[in-house]
XYZ file of C-alpha atoms in Angstrom:
747
model
C 192.217 -48.385 18.108
C 190.850 -46.566 21.021
C 187.199 -45.858 21.116
C 185.578 -43.207 23.298
C 182.320 -44.392 24.525
C 179.792 -41.792 25.882
C 177.350 -43.183 28.317
C 174.410 -40.872 29.085
C 172.330 -41.505 32.241
C 168.802 -40.044 32.095
C 166.996 -39.931 35.412
C 163.191 -39.924 35.303
C 160.760 -39.395 38.206
C 158.991 -42.703 38.642
C 155.483 -42.554 37.021
C 153.078 -45.203 38.165
C 149.874 -45.978 36.295
C 146.515 -47.184 37.624
C 147.253 -46.918 41.275
C 144.157 -47.086 43.468
C 143.445 -44.627 46.267
C 143.627 -47.640 48.671
C 147.157 -48.489 47.366
C 148.284 -44.875 47.962
C 146.873 -44.677 51.490
C 147.284 -48.120 52.944
C 150.414 -48.833 54.843
C 151.366 -50.676 58.119
C 154.556 -48.621 58.530
C 154.048 -45.795 61.025
C 155.660 -42.405 60.714
C 155.971 -39.712 63.305
C 153.079 -38.496 65.614
C 150.904 -41.480 64.927
C 150.701 -40.963 61.187
C 151.333 -43.499 58.415
C 153.009 -41.856 55.364
C 152.025 -43.237 51.994
C 154.389 -45.767 50.423
C 154.098 -43.734 47.195
C 155.262 -40.459 48.760
C 157.313 -38.424 46.301
C 156.162 -40.394 43.267
C 153.909 -39.378 40.385
C 150.832 -41.614 40.137
C 147.698 -41.918 38.051
C 144.569 -42.620 40.088
C 140.838 -42.052 39.946
C 137.776 -41.717 42.082
C 134.542 -39.784 42.748
C 134.644 -36.153 43.940
C 133.105 -36.206 47.424
C 133.726 -32.738 48.681
C 134.675 -29.443 47.053
C 135.547 -25.929 48.137
C 137.849 -27.095 50.919
C 140.380 -24.487 51.940
C 139.679 -22.152 48.997
C 138.741 -24.544 46.217
C 140.562 -27.807 46.893
C 138.677 -31.145 46.997
C 138.563 -34.810 48.076
C 138.034 -37.891 46.019
C 136.935 -41.266 47.184
C 136.704 -44.866 45.527
C 133.197 -45.547 44.234
C 132.703 -48.268 46.931
C 134.065 -46.345 49.893
C 135.491 -47.886 52.956
C 138.748 -47.808 54.906
C 141.768 -46.100 53.332
C 139.587 -45.084 50.326
C 139.850 -41.255 50.337
C 142.498 -38.663 49.426
C 142.841 -34.931 49.450
C 143.669 -33.088 46.214
C 145.752 -30.029 46.885
C 144.787 -28.052 43.803
C 142.223 -25.205 43.447
C 142.420 -24.753 39.645
C 140.107 -27.589 38.718
C 136.408 -27.026 37.939
C 135.045 -30.195 39.476
C 131.757 -30.847 41.257
C 130.583 -33.413 43.794
C 129.669 -36.629 41.908
C 132.269 -36.175 39.159
C 134.303 -39.236 38.237
C 137.843 -38.043 37.639
C 141.207 -39.461 36.620
C 144.181 -37.520 38.142
C 147.928 -37.653 37.431
C 149.838 -35.988 40.252
C 152.548 -36.396 42.851
C 151.823 -38.111 46.153
C 152.939 -35.725 48.859
C 153.070 -36.016 52.647
C 152.215 -32.579 54.253
C 153.200 -33.029 57.917
C 151.515 -36.366 58.077
C 148.532 -35.624 55.859
C 148.656 -37.559 52.483
C 147.643 -35.473 49.438
C 147.833 -35.320 45.663
C 149.701 -32.139 44.647
C 151.522 -30.670 41.645
C 148.795 -31.961 39.387
C 149.753 -32.821 35.780
C 146.283 -33.559 34.633
C 142.722 -33.889 35.971
C 140.145 -35.381 33.479
C 136.432 -35.571 34.233
C 135.088 -38.974 32.965
C 131.491 -38.586 33.979
C 129.248 -36.498 36.334
C 126.313 -37.044 38.620
C 127.649 -40.289 40.077
C 126.397 -41.441 43.432
C 128.582 -41.159 46.402
C 129.449 -44.275 48.433
C 127.686 -44.786 51.813
C 129.752 -43.466 54.682
C 130.458 -44.810 58.116
C 128.556 -43.514 61.151
C 130.391 -44.527 64.239
C 132.080 -43.231 67.435
C 134.855 -40.720 67.493
C 137.598 -43.232 68.382
C 136.515 -45.356 65.439
C 136.068 -42.538 62.923
C 138.831 -39.938 63.600
C 142.044 -41.743 62.714
C 144.500 -42.603 59.948
C 142.199 -45.273 58.444
C 139.506 -42.681 57.795
C 141.827 -39.927 56.597
C 140.134 -37.927 53.700
C 137.023 -40.014 53.878
C 133.535 -38.827 54.846
C 132.335 -40.076 58.187
C 129.560 -39.351 60.663
C 129.779 -39.343 64.434
C 126.912 -41.233 66.121
C 124.665 -38.874 68.096
C 124.723 -41.208 71.095
C 126.394 -39.327 73.932
C 127.824 -36.772 71.543
C 127.931 -33.189 72.683
C 129.942 -29.925 72.378
C 132.846 -29.719 74.901
C 134.630 -26.564 73.750
C 133.280 -23.521 71.860
C 135.161 -21.511 69.264
C 138.901 -20.946 69.726
C 140.849 -18.175 68.058
C 140.918 -20.065 64.755
C 137.174 -20.735 64.788
C 137.670 -24.446 65.659
C 135.612 -26.182 68.348
C 135.360 -29.632 69.970
C 132.835 -32.414 70.510
C 133.189 -35.607 72.532
C 131.448 -38.913 73.079
C 132.219 -41.715 75.450
C 135.178 -42.760 73.296
C 137.099 -39.547 72.848
C 137.249 -35.905 71.821
C 137.521 -34.497 68.296
C 138.327 -30.995 66.938
C 135.805 -29.660 64.467
C 137.703 -27.556 61.891
C 136.957 -24.915 59.247
C 138.044 -26.424 56.019
C 134.596 -26.090 54.422
C 133.025 -23.406 56.573
C 133.846 -21.199 59.544
C 130.732 -21.297 61.698
C 132.106 -18.568 64.007
C 132.275 -16.216 61.062
C 128.692 -17.168 60.175
C 127.579 -16.119 63.654
C 126.339 -19.625 64.590
C 126.175 -19.983 68.397
C 127.700 -22.908 70.251
C 127.009 -24.012 73.813
C 128.981 -26.413 75.881
C 126.954 -29.536 76.463
C 124.753 -29.124 73.418
C 123.808 -32.651 71.952
C 124.199 -33.095 68.220
C 125.101 -35.363 65.296
C 127.908 -34.210 63.011
C 129.544 -35.514 59.853
C 132.295 -34.485 57.516
C 135.699 -35.194 56.048
C 138.612 -36.376 58.241
C 141.827 -34.395 57.853
C 145.202 -34.212 59.702
C 146.560 -30.829 60.599
C 148.620 -29.487 63.541
C 149.417 -32.982 64.759
C 145.837 -34.134 65.237
C 142.983 -35.648 63.180
C 140.080 -33.275 62.654
C 136.602 -33.396 61.303
C 135.404 -30.856 58.697
C 131.626 -30.608 58.266
C 130.718 -29.684 54.690
C 127.804 -27.344 55.572
C 125.332 -26.660 58.356
C 123.351 -29.615 56.890
C 126.185 -31.833 58.059
C 124.966 -31.102 61.639
C 121.611 -32.139 63.086
C 119.952 -32.458 66.494
C 116.604 -33.325 68.085
C 113.902 -30.721 67.356
C 113.537 -29.782 71.055
C 117.245 -28.795 71.345
C 116.856 -25.015 70.832
C 119.625 -22.572 71.128
C 118.499 -18.963 72.084
C 121.320 -16.442 71.395
C 122.061 -12.759 71.457
C 125.164 -11.428 69.706
C 127.487 -8.805 71.190
C 127.083 -5.133 70.467
C 129.094 -2.022 71.319
C 126.955 1.123 71.306
C 127.964 4.698 71.613
C 124.686 6.489 71.446
C 121.598 6.573 73.794
C 119.343 6.461 70.783
C 116.996 3.522 70.280
C 118.667 0.294 69.109
C 117.629 -3.248 68.144
C 118.673 -6.416 69.974
C 117.863 -9.387 67.671
C 117.132 -12.720 69.460
C 118.396 -15.640 67.365
C 116.810 -19.067 67.346
C 118.954 -22.073 66.256
C 118.046 -25.748 65.712
C 120.109 -27.985 63.385
C 118.534 -28.492 60.840
C 114.767 -27.909 60.834
C 112.548 -26.388 63.366
C 108.757 -25.906 63.850
C 107.303 -23.498 66.381
C 103.710 -22.917 67.426
C 104.374 -20.950 70.638
C 107.086 -19.520 72.883
C 107.244 -17.633 76.110
C 110.161 -15.923 77.856
C 111.026 -13.635 80.724
C 113.972 -11.364 80.110
C 115.900 -9.436 82.778
C 118.116 -6.502 82.005
C 120.020 -3.708 83.668
C 117.447 -0.971 84.013
C 120.121 1.631 85.020
C 121.912 1.169 81.656
C 119.042 0.397 79.161
C 115.317 1.026 78.921
C 112.917 -1.294 77.102
C 110.877 0.588 74.482
C 109.213 -2.080 72.260
C 109.655 -4.954 69.773
C 109.803 -5.552 66.045
C 108.504 -8.598 64.076
C 109.272 -7.446 60.518
C 112.076 -9.636 59.201
C 111.745 -12.185 61.923
C 110.193 -15.611 62.405
C 107.502 -13.978 64.570
C 106.073 -11.766 61.811
C 102.898 -13.913 61.601
C 101.257 -14.627 64.947
C 100.136 -12.783 68.038
C 102.394 -11.389 70.765
C 101.548 -10.270 74.303
C 104.149 -8.430 76.373
C 104.159 -7.175 79.900
C 106.644 -5.071 81.947
C 107.135 -7.123 85.162
C 108.708 -4.873 87.703
C 111.842 -2.750 87.023
C 114.200 -4.404 84.543
C 112.071 -7.380 83.523
C 109.742 -8.051 80.547
C 107.532 -11.079 79.967
C 106.531 -12.026 76.412
C 104.378 -14.748 74.837
C 103.949 -15.709 71.196
C 101.228 -17.863 69.461
C 101.433 -18.755 65.800
C 103.105 -21.269 63.505
C 106.430 -21.024 61.698
C 109.203 -23.278 60.415
C 112.813 -22.425 59.828
C 116.273 -23.938 59.123
C 119.372 -23.714 61.256
C 119.560 -20.143 62.567
C 117.192 -17.266 62.018
C 115.993 -14.112 63.915
C 113.132 -15.056 66.304
C 112.290 -11.480 67.345
C 113.927 -7.997 67.733
C 113.664 -6.105 70.957
C 114.135 -2.384 71.074
C 115.950 -0.555 73.860
C 117.433 2.883 74.435
C 120.481 3.773 76.368
C 120.571 5.451 79.771
C 124.169 5.363 80.854
C 127.538 3.691 80.214
C 127.675 0.056 81.237
C 126.470 -3.527 80.330
C 122.849 -4.299 79.571
C 123.341 -7.619 81.510
C 120.686 -9.526 79.573
C 119.528 -12.787 81.032
C 116.620 -15.043 80.274
C 115.208 -16.320 83.574
C 112.636 -18.436 81.646
C 112.279 -19.435 78.011
C 109.769 -22.028 76.767
C 109.262 -23.177 73.143
C 106.367 -25.597 72.255
C 105.979 -26.307 76.001
C 109.641 -27.375 76.252
C 112.005 -25.412 78.455
C 115.068 -24.104 76.578
C 118.319 -25.410 78.091
C 120.912 -23.823 75.806
C 121.691 -20.051 75.751
C 124.466 -18.015 74.230
C 123.966 -14.465 75.487
C 126.902 -12.055 74.659
C 127.535 -8.654 75.983
C 125.620 -5.539 75.013
C 127.880 -2.697 76.123
C 127.040 0.949 76.073
C 129.808 3.572 76.028
C 127.915 6.966 76.348
C 130.407 9.028 78.172
C 132.775 11.020 75.994
C 136.288 10.989 77.413
C 138.088 14.215 76.483
C 141.444 13.912 74.707
C 144.527 14.131 76.840
C 147.356 16.785 76.664
C 148.538 16.784 73.067
C 151.701 18.645 71.989
C 151.050 22.243 70.838
C 153.679 24.875 71.672
C 156.157 23.076 73.953
C 158.089 20.266 72.122
C 160.981 19.697 74.466
C 161.321 19.178 77.346
C 158.089 17.199 77.659
C 156.884 14.477 79.965
C 158.395 11.596 77.995
C 161.653 13.437 77.162
C 162.210 15.577 80.341
C 165.050 17.940 81.448
C 166.995 16.927 84.551
C 168.938 19.996 85.697
C 170.618 21.665 88.653
C 170.445 25.249 89.938
C 171.927 27.928 87.663
C 172.374 25.617 84.762
C 171.103 26.703 81.395
C 168.894 24.554 79.214
C 166.832 25.077 76.006
C 163.058 24.881 75.574
C 161.948 24.016 71.999
C 158.604 25.654 70.977
C 156.375 25.857 67.786
C 154.932 29.278 67.119
C 154.808 31.870 64.429
C 158.125 33.625 63.673
C 156.568 36.925 64.750
C 155.741 35.725 68.275
C 156.895 38.006 71.077
C 156.560 38.328 74.870
C 157.783 34.837 75.847
C 157.525 33.779 79.455
C 158.409 30.521 81.148
C 157.489 29.124 84.636
C 157.750 25.909 86.579
C 154.909 24.816 88.820
C 154.606 21.935 91.394
C 151.087 21.826 92.972
C 150.686 25.470 94.015
C 154.371 26.313 93.990
C 155.094 28.606 90.965
C 158.699 29.482 90.037
C 159.411 32.032 87.123
C 162.244 31.062 84.804
C 164.778 33.610 83.587
C 164.889 33.588 79.775
C 168.293 34.711 78.726
C 167.740 34.288 74.920
C 164.930 33.667 72.439
C 165.809 32.647 68.931
C 163.640 31.626 66.034
C 165.544 29.153 63.800
C 164.056 29.479 60.268
C 165.775 26.268 59.100
C 164.180 24.225 61.782
C 160.994 26.352 61.908
C 161.137 26.356 65.730
C 161.687 28.714 68.596
C 164.671 27.977 71.009
C 164.236 29.602 74.436
C 167.358 29.541 76.640
C 166.466 29.598 80.356
C 168.341 29.206 83.687
C 167.333 26.624 86.233
C 166.387 28.337 89.565
C 167.279 27.521 93.108
C 164.001 26.087 94.402
C 162.578 25.676 97.839
C 161.924 22.025 97.073
C 163.689 19.820 94.601
C 160.904 18.021 92.607
C 159.477 17.141 89.242
C 157.900 20.283 87.864
C 155.340 21.067 85.189
C 156.553 23.571 82.591
C 154.331 26.535 81.502
C 155.040 28.686 78.367
C 153.223 31.840 77.401
C 153.745 34.529 74.688
C 151.737 37.196 72.941
C 149.182 35.740 70.478
C 149.408 32.138 71.546
C 147.483 29.996 74.042
C 149.384 29.291 77.219
C 150.823 25.716 77.073
C 151.592 23.451 79.943
C 153.294 20.088 79.923
C 153.353 17.868 82.921
C 156.431 16.567 84.717
C 158.806 17.992 82.127
C 161.631 19.442 84.372
C 163.257 17.708 87.262
C 165.167 20.097 89.536
C 167.816 18.277 91.579
C 170.548 19.722 93.937
C 173.408 17.967 92.115
C 174.083 15.126 89.733
C 175.119 12.026 91.631
C 178.136 9.876 90.816
C 176.557 6.837 92.277
C 172.856 6.359 91.474
C 170.370 3.947 89.877
C 167.913 4.073 86.992
C 165.154 1.548 86.101
C 164.160 -0.078 82.862
C 160.547 -0.994 82.111
C 158.848 -2.071 78.959
C 155.657 -3.403 77.207
C 152.724 -2.223 79.231
C 150.130 -2.598 76.505
C 147.722 -0.143 78.091
C 144.895 -0.103 78.856
C 144.345 -3.773 78.039
C 146.086 -6.598 76.216
C 142.705 -7.654 74.707
C 142.382 -6.703 71.099
C 139.584 -5.166 69.012
C 136.923 -6.283 68.181
C 136.577 -8.268 71.418
C 134.017 -6.200 73.421
C 136.105 -6.661 76.557
C 138.839 -4.548 74.871
C 136.510 -1.486 75.474
C 136.088 -1.947 79.197
C 139.043 -4.035 80.498
C 141.813 -2.097 82.203
C 143.845 -4.930 83.615
C 147.148 -3.570 82.250
C 146.544 -0.231 83.962
C 146.673 -1.902 87.279
C 149.736 -3.979 86.345
C 151.718 -0.774 85.447
C 150.319 1.118 88.395
C 151.845 -1.465 90.859
C 155.173 -1.044 88.991
C 154.903 2.700 89.273
C 154.100 2.471 92.989
C 157.364 0.485 93.552
C 159.339 2.898 91.361
C 158.093 5.880 93.381
C 159.238 4.211 96.574
C 162.654 3.224 95.197
C 163.122 6.804 93.861
C 165.656 6.244 91.051
C 167.145 9.164 89.183
C 164.967 8.328 86.119
C 163.227 5.506 84.191
C 163.819 4.284 80.670
C 160.621 2.953 79.074
C 161.124 0.971 75.848
C 157.680 1.041 74.230
C 154.530 -0.735 73.466
C 153.154 1.635 76.059
C 149.692 0.987 74.457
C 148.237 -2.118 72.911
C 146.587 -0.579 69.878
C 148.015 2.850 68.961
C 145.460 3.522 66.285
C 142.565 3.417 68.723
C 142.926 6.833 70.348
C 139.865 8.367 68.552
C 138.055 5.237 67.458
C 134.964 4.619 69.580
C 136.318 7.183 72.002
C 138.698 4.533 73.408
C 141.383 7.133 74.298
C 144.285 4.654 74.684
C 146.976 7.265 74.618
C 144.918 9.586 76.801
C 144.658 6.884 79.431
C 148.302 5.982 79.126
C 149.362 9.624 79.577
C 147.144 10.065 82.639
C 148.637 6.933 84.285
C 152.274 7.987 83.534
C 151.564 11.314 85.367
C 151.616 9.146 88.567
C 155.309 8.627 88.201
C 157.167 10.859 90.694
C 160.477 10.515 88.831
C 161.291 11.491 85.217
C 161.056 8.923 82.478
C 162.398 8.691 78.973
C 160.132 6.866 76.400
C 160.783 5.254 73.065
C 158.050 3.831 70.806
C 157.126 0.266 70.182
C 155.414 -1.580 67.249
C 152.107 -1.506 69.054
C 152.440 2.269 69.546
C 153.262 3.074 65.918
C 151.601 0.259 63.872
C 147.876 -0.254 63.157
C 146.430 -3.711 62.759
C 144.727 -4.562 59.471
C 141.795 -5.996 61.454
C 140.992 -2.661 63.072
C 138.995 0.021 61.240
C 141.352 3.085 61.595
C 143.415 3.738 58.491
C 147.132 2.933 58.289
C 149.293 5.623 59.794
C 146.715 6.497 62.399
C 148.752 5.058 65.254
C 151.951 6.907 64.206
C 150.065 10.214 64.063
C 148.632 9.545 67.525
C 152.149 9.069 68.824
C 153.313 12.319 67.258
C 150.350 14.198 68.816
C 151.056 12.909 72.347
C 154.800 12.142 72.505
C 156.394 13.950 69.554
C 156.720 15.193 67.005
C 154.313 16.259 64.272
C 157.072 17.710 62.124
C 158.369 14.044 61.601
C 155.668 13.743 58.952
C 157.546 16.217 56.741
C 160.751 17.268 58.483
C 162.718 20.301 57.375
C 165.978 19.723 55.333
C 168.049 20.955 58.323
C 166.672 18.173 60.512
C 165.794 15.410 57.977
C 164.810 12.642 60.367
C 161.381 10.997 60.067
C 161.909 9.124 63.369
C 162.109 10.226 66.937
C 165.607 9.769 68.224
C 167.201 11.740 71.051
C 170.065 11.628 73.611
C 170.966 13.130 76.983
C 173.761 12.883 79.461
C 173.649 12.191 83.191
C 177.136 12.765 84.567
C 179.689 10.746 82.578
C 177.061 8.346 81.079
C 175.495 9.082 77.682
C 171.882 7.820 77.016
C 170.414 7.326 73.542
C 166.766 6.695 72.815
C 165.755 5.456 69.347
C 162.528 4.687 67.512
C 162.444 1.073 66.334
C 159.771 -0.470 64.264
C 159.340 -3.106 61.590
C 156.631 -1.084 59.634
C 154.328 -3.990 59.143
C 151.473 -1.712 58.156
C 153.803 -0.318 55.401
C 152.907 3.292 56.179
C 155.146 5.724 54.185
C 157.081 2.673 53.048
C 159.353 4.685 50.887
C 160.604 6.502 54.040
C 160.430 3.790 56.765
C 161.044 0.721 54.628
C 160.825 -2.655 56.383
C 163.759 -2.675 58.820
C 164.025 -1.614 62.450
C 166.133 1.499 61.765
C 166.354 3.579 58.678
C 169.619 4.392 57.089
C 169.319 8.011 58.369
C 168.781 6.700 61.919
C 171.913 4.577 61.814
C 173.920 7.555 60.565
C 172.378 9.705 63.296
C 173.405 7.136 65.860
C 177.008 7.108 64.601
C 177.185 10.852 64.715
C 175.732 11.010 68.187
C 178.146 8.432 69.581
C 181.038 10.353 67.921
C 180.067 13.492 69.691
C 179.710 11.603 73.036
C 183.008 9.747 72.647
C 184.356 11.276 75.872
C 181.627 9.721 78.053
C 182.557 6.843 80.351
C 179.628 4.659 79.211
C 176.901 4.648 76.534
C 173.389 3.287 77.140
C 171.237 2.638 74.046
C 167.595 1.930 74.601
C 164.857 1.031 72.024
C 161.940 -1.297 71.701
C 163.485 -4.116 69.655
C 165.967 -4.599 66.916
C 163.792 -6.571 64.481
C 166.451 -6.550 61.757
C 169.597 -7.134 63.880
C 171.205 -3.876 62.701
C 172.857 -2.936 66.024
C 176.382 -4.327 66.680
C 177.326 -3.332 70.207
C 180.937 -4.256 69.699
C 181.293 -2.314 66.517
C 179.619 0.762 67.946
C 181.467 0.406 71.255
C 178.281 0.679 73.308
C 178.418 -0.604 76.818
C 174.766 -1.371 77.313
C 171.528 -1.729 75.227
C 168.070 -2.105 76.878
C 165.065 -3.344 75.025
C 161.706 -5.226 75.287
C 159.133 -6.680 72.841
C 159.730 -10.343 73.773
C 157.939 -9.965 77.168
C 160.674 -12.045 78.917
C 164.134 -11.519 80.208
C 167.166 -11.966 78.036
C 170.874 -11.398 78.337
C 173.593 -11.875 80.887
C 174.138 -9.193 83.633
C 177.704 -10.460 84.123
C 178.921 -10.121 80.512
C 179.689 -6.919 78.654
C 178.588 -5.363 76.500
C 175.217 -5.796 78.278
C 172.463 -6.745 75.795
C 169.414 -6.926 78.073
C 165.699 -7.327 77.634
C 163.423 -6.974 80.606
C 160.189 -8.794 80.987
C 156.903 -6.924 80.379
C 154.858 -5.053 83.003
C 151.705 -6.464 81.319
C 149.883 -9.729 81.729
C 150.546 -9.766 85.450
C 154.368 -9.759 85.092
C 154.833 -6.354 86.690
C 158.511 -6.467 85.931
C 161.286 -3.905 86.161
C 165.098 -3.979 86.096
C 167.387 -1.748 88.204
C 170.677 -0.654 86.809
C 173.169 0.916 89.254
C 175.826 3.341 88.115
C 179.046 3.638 90.092
C 181.332 6.451 88.937
C 180.125 5.899 85.306
C 180.421 2.157 85.433
C 177.105 0.268 84.731
C 176.008 -2.545 87.092
C 172.723 -4.118 85.931
C 170.713 -6.350 88.306
C 168.319 -9.188 87.623
C 164.738 -8.243 86.921
C 162.396 -8.026 89.866
C 158.701 -7.935 90.046
C 156.031 -5.776 91.944
C 154.084 -9.000 92.711
C 150.486 -10.016 92.046
C 149.315 -8.075 95.163
C 151.717 -5.191 94.771
C 153.068 -5.837 98.233
C 156.697 -6.634 97.468
C 157.357 -3.040 98.423
C 154.845 -1.240 100.611
C 154.782 1.947 102.641
C 152.714 2.814 105.812
C 152.451 6.385 107.045
C 151.755 7.535 110.538
C 149.742 9.692 110.851
C 148.045 9.597 107.437
C 149.953 11.334 104.695
C 147.093 13.667 103.764
C 148.731 17.068 103.895
C 147.203 17.974 107.259
C 150.336 17.629 109.454
C 153.805 19.035 109.037
C 155.640 15.731 109.403
C 154.819 11.974 109.125
C 156.706 8.804 109.851
C 156.909 6.286 106.843
C 157.574 2.601 107.423
C 158.670 0.776 104.193
C 158.552 -3.001 104.038
C 160.909 -4.423 101.450
C 160.316 -8.070 100.341
C 162.655 -7.842 97.340
C 166.099 -9.305 97.438
C 167.689 -5.851 96.768
C 168.224 -2.844 99.001
C 167.270 0.659 97.870
C 169.453 3.417 99.388
C 167.522 6.269 97.855
C 164.034 5.046 98.780
């Protein structure tokens, strides 16, 4: 007879009992990047040890064998255990290699056998002997011989020390000294201990607390922390005194110099400082210098406030504090960390926000020829009468003939139809609108009068200016730096000489769009003022830095978007009427046979009005608007779409039959100028790039060129006038020197 035999295979994860930490860690088989993966990686083991360090990276901990030594420590990646230093534990868990760092993870059990156990002695040696695979997850100390700080805090709060044998990164697993306000000074000698870890392809040392650091008692650090002040009223400047770990002071003397045009010394305060008991003598030594001496006796640990000095503000600027002399216990202080005290006392008035005129405006202008009609969109009460419209260029004023005024109740806007005049000069004009009962409104560079539309012309693409600075809050330099203003100004100077028909600007015009009102930074005001220097019309779309606020900055979410609406349009996007249901700024225009489409693009990382904007580059309504707009422009020879960046890859050029898309965000060039459809990113104007791309149009056909640059000195294109172009003579000669590899026929 036949028999059916069922064979069942049951696979179990290997479970190994009584494996020592040494067995888990020790191996002679190297892995990548100088690491040695555990021979037990991927297996479940039971091991034990003494808890040597807790609260690492939010509650995780280290264990070590009771006798210590090489290969005798391991990291436990679990923050659900209530363990304390000195606990003897038995753990069942998986051995896991996290990018070269051996750890116990996916804990099955953790049993505390006993508490209060002594920790094994740890090695004190050189960096080269301590910071390596053998010492991974063990506690070590770096010998103070020839050991000093070589790099202060980086953006992650890490810093570096070195001795004669090598350099080591001091990391933040147990504490972030930068967040604690502890000053560091390059060259400062010290001893430091902690646990060795491996992250980001390097071995690092993690001190457990400030008591893991020590130095000689005469190695004082005197520090002053940065302040940004916006009032002339009296303020305190604490002077901090740091010695790791214990300090004793009987006397100190210092001479402090300061900028007497910016601040005025008014006194000192001892309450709440180390100098509260003792005697102080102070003298004003000339203009901008005080001399102070203290006698008494106090002790302290690590960092505390030595004394508070009181100043008042006189004008905007830096206090420029500097100790020309500082002596403690008859020993001269060698280590100082003096940060900026910056006063911003001048109030910068807000720029030209949108009130009555909504279009054309500076960033969505009207290019028109004589006798051509165009519409002006205005916001005013339905009962408004007596509308007038004018163009002005310097002192040249041209009235506009209004052929029709219509209030659209569905859109809640006025539409004024005007006819372009025949001017004496063809230029970029400001638009002025007046009516009964409203304040006269003026928008700069809104209407460009040209004699005719050209069949052969060029336009320019620029992007990512990050005005006025690419330095972020709260760095104090973000308040005073204007590097990116100069970068964009050099590009503007080139554009004005090249004289294209217009410019397409694809966003990130400012670095932190939420900072217009905050601390009177006026980022949009400054950007608007700079853009007024353009002598050709420009069309602007918003970028993520324009619309999105950073969590680390104080203004509330949505502030950046509201600032954009105030300056560049439009406030009705907060709650659009049903007849115009779009919450995003999208628009289009034609120049000859080419159709241009500008769209708002943003990933909504601040989640403002998430039910409306979602988390994609373009909303569904936007995509429908784009399809409708393209359908109405189907007769055009070419279509050019421009936006900041398609974060969600929603735009399919082939499907939409668009000839060109221009974008930014990545701060570098992308795309092929020889392959259609053209999908082109242009490098940023910021960070010294000063980049721009020229696109030529020949009878409706697009011919993009490679990106060019204004150059670090702005001399790639330069103009010299003879005599000076100061308006005092009726004619001048202009010599233009072109160092670019392109020619500019309209310059």
